[in-house]
mmCIF file with all atom_site columns, C-alpha atoms and ligand atoms in Angstrom:
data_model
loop_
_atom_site.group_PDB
_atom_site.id
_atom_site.type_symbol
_atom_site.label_atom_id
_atom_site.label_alt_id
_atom_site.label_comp_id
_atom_site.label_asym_id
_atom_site.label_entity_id
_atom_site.label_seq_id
_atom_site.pdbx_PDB_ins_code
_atom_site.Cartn_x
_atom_site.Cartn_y
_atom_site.Cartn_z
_atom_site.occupancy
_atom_site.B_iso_or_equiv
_atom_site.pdbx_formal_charge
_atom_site.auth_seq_id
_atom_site.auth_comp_id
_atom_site.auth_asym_id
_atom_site.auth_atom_id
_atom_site.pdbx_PDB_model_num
ATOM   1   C CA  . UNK A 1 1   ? 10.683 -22.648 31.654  1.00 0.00 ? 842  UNK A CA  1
ATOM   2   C CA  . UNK A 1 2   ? 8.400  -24.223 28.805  1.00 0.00 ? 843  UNK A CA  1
ATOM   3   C CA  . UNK A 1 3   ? 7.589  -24.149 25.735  1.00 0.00 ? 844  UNK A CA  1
ATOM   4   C CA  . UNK A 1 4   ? 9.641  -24.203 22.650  1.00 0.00 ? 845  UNK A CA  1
ATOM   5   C CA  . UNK A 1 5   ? 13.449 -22.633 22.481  1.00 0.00 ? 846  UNK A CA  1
ATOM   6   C CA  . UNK A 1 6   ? 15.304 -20.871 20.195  1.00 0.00 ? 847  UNK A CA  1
ATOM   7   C CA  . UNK A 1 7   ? 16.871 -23.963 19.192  1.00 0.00 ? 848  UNK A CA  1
ATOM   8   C CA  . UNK A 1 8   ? 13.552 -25.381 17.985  1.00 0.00 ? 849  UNK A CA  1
ATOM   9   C CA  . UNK A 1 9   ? 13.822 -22.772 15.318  1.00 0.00 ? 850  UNK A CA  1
ATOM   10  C CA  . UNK A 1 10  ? 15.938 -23.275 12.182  1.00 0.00 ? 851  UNK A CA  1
ATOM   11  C CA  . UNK A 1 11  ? 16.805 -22.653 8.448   1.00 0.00 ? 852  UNK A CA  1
ATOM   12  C CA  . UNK A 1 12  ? 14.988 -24.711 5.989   1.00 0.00 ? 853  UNK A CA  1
ATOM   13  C CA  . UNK A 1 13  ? 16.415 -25.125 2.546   1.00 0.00 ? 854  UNK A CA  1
ATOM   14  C CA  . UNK A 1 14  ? 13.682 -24.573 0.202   1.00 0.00 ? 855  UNK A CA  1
ATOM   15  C CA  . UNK A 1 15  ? 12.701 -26.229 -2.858  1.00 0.00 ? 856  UNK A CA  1
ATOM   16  C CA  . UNK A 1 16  ? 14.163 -24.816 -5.925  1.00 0.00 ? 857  UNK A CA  1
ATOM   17  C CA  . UNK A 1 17  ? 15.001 -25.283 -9.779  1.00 0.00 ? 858  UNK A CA  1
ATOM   18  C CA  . UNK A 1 18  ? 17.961 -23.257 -10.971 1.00 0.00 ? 859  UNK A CA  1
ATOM   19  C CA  . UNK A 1 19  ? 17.643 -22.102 -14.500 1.00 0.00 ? 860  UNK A CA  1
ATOM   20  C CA  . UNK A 1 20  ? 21.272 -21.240 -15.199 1.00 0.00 ? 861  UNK A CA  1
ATOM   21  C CA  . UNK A 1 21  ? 20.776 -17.617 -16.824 1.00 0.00 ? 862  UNK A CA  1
ATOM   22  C CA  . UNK A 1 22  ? 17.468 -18.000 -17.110 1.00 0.00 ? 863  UNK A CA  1
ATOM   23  C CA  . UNK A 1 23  ? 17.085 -17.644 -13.054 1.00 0.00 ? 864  UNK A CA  1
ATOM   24  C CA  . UNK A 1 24  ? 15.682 -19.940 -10.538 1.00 0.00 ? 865  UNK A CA  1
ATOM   25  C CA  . UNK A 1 25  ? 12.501 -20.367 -9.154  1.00 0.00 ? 866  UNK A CA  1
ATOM   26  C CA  . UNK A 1 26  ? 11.862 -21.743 -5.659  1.00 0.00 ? 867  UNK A CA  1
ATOM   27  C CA  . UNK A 1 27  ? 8.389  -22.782 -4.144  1.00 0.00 ? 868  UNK A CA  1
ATOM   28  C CA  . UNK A 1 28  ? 6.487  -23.510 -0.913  1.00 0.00 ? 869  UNK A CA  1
ATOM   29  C CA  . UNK A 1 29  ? 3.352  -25.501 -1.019  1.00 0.00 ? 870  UNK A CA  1
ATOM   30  C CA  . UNK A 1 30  ? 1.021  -27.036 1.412   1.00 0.00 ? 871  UNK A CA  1
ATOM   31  C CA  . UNK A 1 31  ? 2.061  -30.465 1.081   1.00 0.00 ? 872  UNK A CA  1
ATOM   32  C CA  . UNK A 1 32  ? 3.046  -33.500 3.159   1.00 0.00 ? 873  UNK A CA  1
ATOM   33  C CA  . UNK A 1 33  ? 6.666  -31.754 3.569   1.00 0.00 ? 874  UNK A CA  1
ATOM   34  C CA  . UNK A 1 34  ? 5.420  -28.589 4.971   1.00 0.00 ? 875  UNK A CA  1
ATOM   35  C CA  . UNK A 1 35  ? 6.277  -27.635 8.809   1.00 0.00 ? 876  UNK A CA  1
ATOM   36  C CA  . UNK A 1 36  ? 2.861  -25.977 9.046   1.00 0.00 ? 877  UNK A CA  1
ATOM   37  C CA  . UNK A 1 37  ? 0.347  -24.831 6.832   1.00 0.00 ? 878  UNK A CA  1
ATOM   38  C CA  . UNK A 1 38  ? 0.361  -21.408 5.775   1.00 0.00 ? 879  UNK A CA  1
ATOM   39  C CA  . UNK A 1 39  ? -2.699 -19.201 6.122   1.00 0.00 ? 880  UNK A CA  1
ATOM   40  C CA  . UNK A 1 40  ? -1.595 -15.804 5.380   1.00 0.00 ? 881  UNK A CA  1
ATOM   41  C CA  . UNK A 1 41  ? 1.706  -13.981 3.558   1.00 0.00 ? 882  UNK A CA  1
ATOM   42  C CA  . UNK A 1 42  ? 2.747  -10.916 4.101   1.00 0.00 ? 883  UNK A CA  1
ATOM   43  C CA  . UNK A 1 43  ? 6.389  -8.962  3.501   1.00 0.00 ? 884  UNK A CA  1
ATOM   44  C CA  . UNK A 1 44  ? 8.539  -6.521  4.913   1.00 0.00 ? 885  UNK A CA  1
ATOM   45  C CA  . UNK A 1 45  ? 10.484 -3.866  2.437   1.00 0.00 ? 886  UNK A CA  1
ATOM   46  C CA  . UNK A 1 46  ? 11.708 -0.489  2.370   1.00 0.00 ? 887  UNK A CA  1
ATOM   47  C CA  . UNK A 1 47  ? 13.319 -0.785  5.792   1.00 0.00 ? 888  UNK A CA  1
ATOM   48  C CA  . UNK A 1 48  ? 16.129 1.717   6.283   1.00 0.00 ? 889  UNK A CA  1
ATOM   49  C CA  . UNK A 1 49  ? 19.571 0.750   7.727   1.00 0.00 ? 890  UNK A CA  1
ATOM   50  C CA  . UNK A 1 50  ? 19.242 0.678   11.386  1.00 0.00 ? 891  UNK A CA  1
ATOM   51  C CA  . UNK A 1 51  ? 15.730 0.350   11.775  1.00 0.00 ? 892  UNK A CA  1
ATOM   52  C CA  . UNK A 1 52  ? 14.555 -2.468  13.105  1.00 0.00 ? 893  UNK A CA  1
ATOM   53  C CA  . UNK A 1 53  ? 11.369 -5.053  13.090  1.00 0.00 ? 894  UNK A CA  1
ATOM   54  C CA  . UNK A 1 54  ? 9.689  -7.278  15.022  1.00 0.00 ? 895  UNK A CA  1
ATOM   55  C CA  . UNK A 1 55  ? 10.251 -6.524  18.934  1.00 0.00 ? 896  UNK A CA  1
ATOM   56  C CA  . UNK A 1 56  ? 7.723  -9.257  19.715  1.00 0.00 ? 897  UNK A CA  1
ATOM   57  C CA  . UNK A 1 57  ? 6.266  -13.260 20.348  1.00 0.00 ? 898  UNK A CA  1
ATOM   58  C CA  . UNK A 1 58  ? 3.636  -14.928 19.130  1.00 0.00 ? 899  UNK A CA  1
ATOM   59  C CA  . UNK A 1 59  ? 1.382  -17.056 21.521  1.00 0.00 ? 900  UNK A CA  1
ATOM   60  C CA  . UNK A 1 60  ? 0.852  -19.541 18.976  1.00 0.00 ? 901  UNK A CA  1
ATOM   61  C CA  . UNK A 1 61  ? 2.183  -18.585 15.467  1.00 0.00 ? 902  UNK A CA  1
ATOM   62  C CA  . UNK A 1 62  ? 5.191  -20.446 13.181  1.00 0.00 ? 903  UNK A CA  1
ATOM   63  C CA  . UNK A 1 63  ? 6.544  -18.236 11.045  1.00 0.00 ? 904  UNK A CA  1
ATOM   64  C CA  . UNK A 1 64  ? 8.846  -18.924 7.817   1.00 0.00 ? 905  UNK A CA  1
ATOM   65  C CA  . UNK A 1 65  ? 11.308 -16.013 6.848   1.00 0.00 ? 906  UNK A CA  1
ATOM   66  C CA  . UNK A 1 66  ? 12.596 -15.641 3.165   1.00 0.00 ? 907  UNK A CA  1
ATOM   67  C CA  . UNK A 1 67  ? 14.687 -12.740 2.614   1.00 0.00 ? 908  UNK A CA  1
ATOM   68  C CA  . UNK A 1 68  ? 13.987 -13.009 -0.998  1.00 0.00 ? 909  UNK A CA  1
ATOM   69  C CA  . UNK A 1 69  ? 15.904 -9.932  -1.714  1.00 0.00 ? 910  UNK A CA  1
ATOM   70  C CA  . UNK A 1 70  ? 18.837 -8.629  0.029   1.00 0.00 ? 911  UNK A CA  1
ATOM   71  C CA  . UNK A 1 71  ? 20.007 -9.179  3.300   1.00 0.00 ? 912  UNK A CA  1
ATOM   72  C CA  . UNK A 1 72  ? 18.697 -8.868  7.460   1.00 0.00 ? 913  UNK A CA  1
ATOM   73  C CA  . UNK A 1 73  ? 19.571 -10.599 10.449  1.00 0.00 ? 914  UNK A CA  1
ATOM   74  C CA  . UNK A 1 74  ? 16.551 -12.239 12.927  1.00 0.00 ? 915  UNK A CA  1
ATOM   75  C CA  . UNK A 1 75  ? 17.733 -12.453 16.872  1.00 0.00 ? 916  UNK A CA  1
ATOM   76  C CA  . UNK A 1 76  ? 15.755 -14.918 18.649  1.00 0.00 ? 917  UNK A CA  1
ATOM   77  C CA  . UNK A 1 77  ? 15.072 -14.813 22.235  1.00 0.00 ? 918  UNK A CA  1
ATOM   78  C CA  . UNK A 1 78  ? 13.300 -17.673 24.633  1.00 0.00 ? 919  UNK A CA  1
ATOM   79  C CA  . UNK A 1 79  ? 13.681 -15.523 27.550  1.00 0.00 ? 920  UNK A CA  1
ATOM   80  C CA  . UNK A 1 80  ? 16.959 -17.873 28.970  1.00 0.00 ? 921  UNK A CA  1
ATOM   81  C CA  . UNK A 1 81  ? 19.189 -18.061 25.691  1.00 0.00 ? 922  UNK A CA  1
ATOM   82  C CA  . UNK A 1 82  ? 19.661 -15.936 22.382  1.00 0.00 ? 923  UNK A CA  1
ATOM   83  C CA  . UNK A 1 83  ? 21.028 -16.496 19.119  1.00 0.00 ? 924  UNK A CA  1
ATOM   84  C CA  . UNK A 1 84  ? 21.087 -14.279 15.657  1.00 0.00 ? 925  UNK A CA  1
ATOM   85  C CA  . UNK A 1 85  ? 20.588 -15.625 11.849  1.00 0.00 ? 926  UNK A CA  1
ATOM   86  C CA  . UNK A 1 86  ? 21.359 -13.961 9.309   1.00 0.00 ? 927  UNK A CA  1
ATOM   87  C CA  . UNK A 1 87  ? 18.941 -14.229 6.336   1.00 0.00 ? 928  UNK A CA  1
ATOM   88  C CA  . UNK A 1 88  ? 20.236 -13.823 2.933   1.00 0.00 ? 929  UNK A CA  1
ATOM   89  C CA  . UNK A 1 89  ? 19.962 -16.054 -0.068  1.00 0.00 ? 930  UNK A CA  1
ATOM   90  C CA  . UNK A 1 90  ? 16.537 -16.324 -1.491  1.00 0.00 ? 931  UNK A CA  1
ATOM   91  C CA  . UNK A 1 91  ? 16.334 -19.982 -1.438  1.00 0.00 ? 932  UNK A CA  1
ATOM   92  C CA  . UNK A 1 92  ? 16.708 -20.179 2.627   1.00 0.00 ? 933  UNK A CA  1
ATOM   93  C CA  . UNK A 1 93  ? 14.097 -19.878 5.164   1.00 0.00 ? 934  UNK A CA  1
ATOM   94  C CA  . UNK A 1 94  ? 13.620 -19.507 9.247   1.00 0.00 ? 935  UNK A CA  1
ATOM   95  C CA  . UNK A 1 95  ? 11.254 -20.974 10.716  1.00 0.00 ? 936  UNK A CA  1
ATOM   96  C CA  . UNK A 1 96  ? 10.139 -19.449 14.017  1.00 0.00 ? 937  UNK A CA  1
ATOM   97  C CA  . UNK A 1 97  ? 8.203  -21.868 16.477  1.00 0.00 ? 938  UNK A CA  1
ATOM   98  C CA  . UNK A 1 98  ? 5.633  -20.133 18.360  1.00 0.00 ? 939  UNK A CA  1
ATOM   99  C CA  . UNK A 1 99  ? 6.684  -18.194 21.606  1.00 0.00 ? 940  UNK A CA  1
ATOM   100 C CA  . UNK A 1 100 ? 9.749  -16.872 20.763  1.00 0.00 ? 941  UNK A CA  1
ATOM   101 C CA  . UNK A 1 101 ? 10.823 -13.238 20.996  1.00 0.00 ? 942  UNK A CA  1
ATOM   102 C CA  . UNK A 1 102 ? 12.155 -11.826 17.429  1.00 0.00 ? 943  UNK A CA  1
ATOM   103 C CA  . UNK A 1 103 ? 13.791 -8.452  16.222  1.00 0.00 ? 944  UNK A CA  1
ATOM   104 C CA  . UNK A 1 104 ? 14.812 -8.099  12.887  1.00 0.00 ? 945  UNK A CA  1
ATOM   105 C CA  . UNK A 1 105 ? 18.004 -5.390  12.289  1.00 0.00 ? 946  UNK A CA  1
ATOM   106 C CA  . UNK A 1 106 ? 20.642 -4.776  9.765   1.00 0.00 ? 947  UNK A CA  1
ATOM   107 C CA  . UNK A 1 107 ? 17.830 -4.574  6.689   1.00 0.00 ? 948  UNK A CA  1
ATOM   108 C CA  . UNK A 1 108 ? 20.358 -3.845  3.538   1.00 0.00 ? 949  UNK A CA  1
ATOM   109 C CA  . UNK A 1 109 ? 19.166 -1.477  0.865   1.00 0.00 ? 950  UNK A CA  1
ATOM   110 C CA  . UNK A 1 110 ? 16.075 -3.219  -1.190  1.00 0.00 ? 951  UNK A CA  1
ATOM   111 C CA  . UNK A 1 111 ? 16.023 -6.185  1.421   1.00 0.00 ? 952  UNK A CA  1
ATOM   112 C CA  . UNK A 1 112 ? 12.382 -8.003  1.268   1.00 0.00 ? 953  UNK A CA  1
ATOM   113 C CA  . UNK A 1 113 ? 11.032 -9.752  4.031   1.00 0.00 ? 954  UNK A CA  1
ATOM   114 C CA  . UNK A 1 114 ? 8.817  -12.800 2.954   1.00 0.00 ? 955  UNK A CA  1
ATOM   115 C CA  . UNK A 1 115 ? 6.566  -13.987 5.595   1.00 0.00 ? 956  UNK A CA  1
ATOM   116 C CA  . UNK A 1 116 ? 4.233  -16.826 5.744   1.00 0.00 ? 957  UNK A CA  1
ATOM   117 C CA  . UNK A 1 117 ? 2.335  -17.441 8.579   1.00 0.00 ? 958  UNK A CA  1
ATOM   118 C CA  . UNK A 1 118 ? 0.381  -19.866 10.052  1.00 0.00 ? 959  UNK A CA  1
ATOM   119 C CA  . UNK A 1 119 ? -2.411 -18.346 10.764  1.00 0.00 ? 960  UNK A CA  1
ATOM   120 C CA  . UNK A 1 120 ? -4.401 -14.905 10.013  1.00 0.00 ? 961  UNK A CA  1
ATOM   121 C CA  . UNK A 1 121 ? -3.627 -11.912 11.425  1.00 0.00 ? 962  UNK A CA  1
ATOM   122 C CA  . UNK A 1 122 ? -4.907 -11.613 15.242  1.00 0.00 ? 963  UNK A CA  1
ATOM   123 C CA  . UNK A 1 123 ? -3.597 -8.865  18.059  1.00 0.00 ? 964  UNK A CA  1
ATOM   124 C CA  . UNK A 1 124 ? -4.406 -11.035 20.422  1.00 0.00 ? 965  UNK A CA  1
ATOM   125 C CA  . UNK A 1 125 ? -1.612 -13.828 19.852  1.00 0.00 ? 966  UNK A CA  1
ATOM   126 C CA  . UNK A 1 126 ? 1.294  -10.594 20.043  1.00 0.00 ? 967  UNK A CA  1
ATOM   127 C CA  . UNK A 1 127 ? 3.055  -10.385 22.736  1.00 0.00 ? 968  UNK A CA  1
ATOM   128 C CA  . UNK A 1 128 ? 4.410  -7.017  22.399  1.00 0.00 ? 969  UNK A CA  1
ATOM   129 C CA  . UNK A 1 129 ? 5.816  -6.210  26.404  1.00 0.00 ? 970  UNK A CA  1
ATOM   130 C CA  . UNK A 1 130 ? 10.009 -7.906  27.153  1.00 0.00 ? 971  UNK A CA  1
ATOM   131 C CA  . UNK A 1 131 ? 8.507  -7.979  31.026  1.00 0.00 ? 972  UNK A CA  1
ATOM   132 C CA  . UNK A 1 132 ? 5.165  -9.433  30.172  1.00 0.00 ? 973  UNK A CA  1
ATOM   133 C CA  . UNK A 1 133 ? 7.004  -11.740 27.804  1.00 0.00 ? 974  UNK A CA  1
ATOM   134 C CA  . UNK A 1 134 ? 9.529  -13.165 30.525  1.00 0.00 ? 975  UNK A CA  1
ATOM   135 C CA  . UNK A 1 135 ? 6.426  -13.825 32.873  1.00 0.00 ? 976  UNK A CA  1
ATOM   136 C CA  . UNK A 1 136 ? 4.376  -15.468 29.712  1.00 0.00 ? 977  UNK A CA  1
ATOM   137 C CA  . UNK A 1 137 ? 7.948  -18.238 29.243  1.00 0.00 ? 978  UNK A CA  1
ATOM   138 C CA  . UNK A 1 138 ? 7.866  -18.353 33.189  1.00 0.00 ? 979  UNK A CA  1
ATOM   139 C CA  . UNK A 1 139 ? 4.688  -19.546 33.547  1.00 0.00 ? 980  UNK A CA  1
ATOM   140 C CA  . UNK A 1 140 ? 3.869  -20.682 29.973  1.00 0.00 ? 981  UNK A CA  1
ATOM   141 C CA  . UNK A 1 141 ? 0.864  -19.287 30.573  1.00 0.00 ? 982  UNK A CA  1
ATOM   142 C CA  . UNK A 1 142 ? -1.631 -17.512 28.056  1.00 0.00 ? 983  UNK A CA  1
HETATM 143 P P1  . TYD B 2 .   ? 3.967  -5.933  13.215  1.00 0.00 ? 1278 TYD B P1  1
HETATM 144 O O1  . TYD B 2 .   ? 3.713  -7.393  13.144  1.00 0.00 ? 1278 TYD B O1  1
HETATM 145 O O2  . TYD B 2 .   ? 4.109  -5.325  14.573  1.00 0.00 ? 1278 TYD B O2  1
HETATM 146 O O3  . TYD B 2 .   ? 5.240  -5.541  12.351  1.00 0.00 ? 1278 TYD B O3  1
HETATM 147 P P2  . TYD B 2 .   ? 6.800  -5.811  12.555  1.00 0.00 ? 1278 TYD B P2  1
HETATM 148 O O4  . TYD B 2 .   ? 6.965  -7.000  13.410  1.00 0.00 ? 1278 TYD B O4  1
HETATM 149 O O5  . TYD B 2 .   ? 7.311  -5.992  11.182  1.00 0.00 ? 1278 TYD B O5  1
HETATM 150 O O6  . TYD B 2 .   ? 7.435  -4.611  13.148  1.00 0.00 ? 1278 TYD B O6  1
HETATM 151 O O7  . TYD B 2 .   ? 2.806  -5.198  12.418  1.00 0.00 ? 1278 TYD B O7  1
HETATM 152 C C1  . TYD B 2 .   ? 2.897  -3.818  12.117  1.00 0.00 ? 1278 TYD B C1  1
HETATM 153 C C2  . TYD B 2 .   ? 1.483  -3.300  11.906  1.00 0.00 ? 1278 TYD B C2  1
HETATM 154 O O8  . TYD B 2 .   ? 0.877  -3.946  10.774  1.00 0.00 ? 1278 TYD B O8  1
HETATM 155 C C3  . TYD B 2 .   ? 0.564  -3.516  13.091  1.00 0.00 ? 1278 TYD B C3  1
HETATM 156 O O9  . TYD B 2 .   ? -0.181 -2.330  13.285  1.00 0.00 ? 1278 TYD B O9  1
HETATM 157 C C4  . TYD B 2 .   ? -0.359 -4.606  12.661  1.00 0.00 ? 1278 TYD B C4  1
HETATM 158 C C5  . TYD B 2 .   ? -0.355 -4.547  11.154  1.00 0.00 ? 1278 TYD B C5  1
HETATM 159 N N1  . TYD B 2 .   ? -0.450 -5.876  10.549  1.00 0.00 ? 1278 TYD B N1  1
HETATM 160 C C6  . TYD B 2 .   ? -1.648 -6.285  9.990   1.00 0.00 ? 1278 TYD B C6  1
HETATM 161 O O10 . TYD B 2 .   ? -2.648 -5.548  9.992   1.00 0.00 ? 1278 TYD B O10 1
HETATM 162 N N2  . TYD B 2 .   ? -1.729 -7.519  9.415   1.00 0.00 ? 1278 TYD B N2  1
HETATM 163 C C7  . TYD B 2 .   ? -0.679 -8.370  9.404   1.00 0.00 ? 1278 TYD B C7  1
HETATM 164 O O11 . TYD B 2 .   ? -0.785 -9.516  8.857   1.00 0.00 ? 1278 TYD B O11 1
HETATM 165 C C8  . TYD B 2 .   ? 0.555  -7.952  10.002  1.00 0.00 ? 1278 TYD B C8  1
HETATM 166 C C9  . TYD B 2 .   ? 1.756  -8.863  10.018  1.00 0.00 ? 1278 TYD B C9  1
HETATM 167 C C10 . TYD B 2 .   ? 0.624  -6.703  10.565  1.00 0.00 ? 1278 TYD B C10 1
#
């Protein structure tokens, strides 16, 4: 099988400036330190307990997960070997290499879902079928 794994995926710490009781403030920018270079945003919120997200790979998308509010846990899947993050401190992010199946569960009341992306929004990278997923790792093929 090639491509990436689910150990090519990981939590980044992100940048951030604590304010004692004024807050904090973290931040993601385009720079020399960035894994990729984000082209869209988009978040997830208003999930109820026990739904879940996600249920699919990306041909060629990174993704970075912030769950800037609350709590949810991300299983990743590479078709051979799974693990589960949980996602929840604001200042924390999971980066998802491309080709790697995702589901997102256990959404706590007012979780958000930060996404940034790596590039726009196109149907065609989804992979949205387990089956036609296992064949896609099998022969890494488009
Ligand atoms: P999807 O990525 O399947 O959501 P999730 O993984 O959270 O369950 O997207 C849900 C719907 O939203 C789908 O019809 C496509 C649409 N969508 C866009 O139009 N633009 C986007 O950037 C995203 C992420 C989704």
């Amino acid at each position: 099988m090639k491509g990436y794994d689910v150990d090519d995926c990981g939590i980044v710490d992100i940048e951030t400036h604590s304010h004692g009781r004024e807050g904090s403030l973290s931040v993601m920018q385009n720079d020399g330190n960035a894994l990729f270079p984000v082209r869209r945003v988009y978040y997830l919120y208003d999930v109820p307990g026990g739904e879940s997200r996600g249920g699919h790979a990306h041909r060629k998308l990174h993704e970075m997960l912030v769950a800037v509010s609350g709590s949810f846990s991300v299983t990743l899947n590479d078709g051979n070997k799974s693990r589960t993050v949980m996602l929840n401190r604001s200042n924390r992010g999971l980066h998802i290499v491309p080709g790697i199946w995702r589901t997102l569960d256990d959404f706590s009341s007012g979780a958000v879902c930060l996404v940034m992306s790596s590039l726009p929004y196109d149907e065609s990278d989804y992979i949205r079928d387990y089956r036609g997923y296992l064949d896609y790792k099998k022969g890494n093929n488009d």
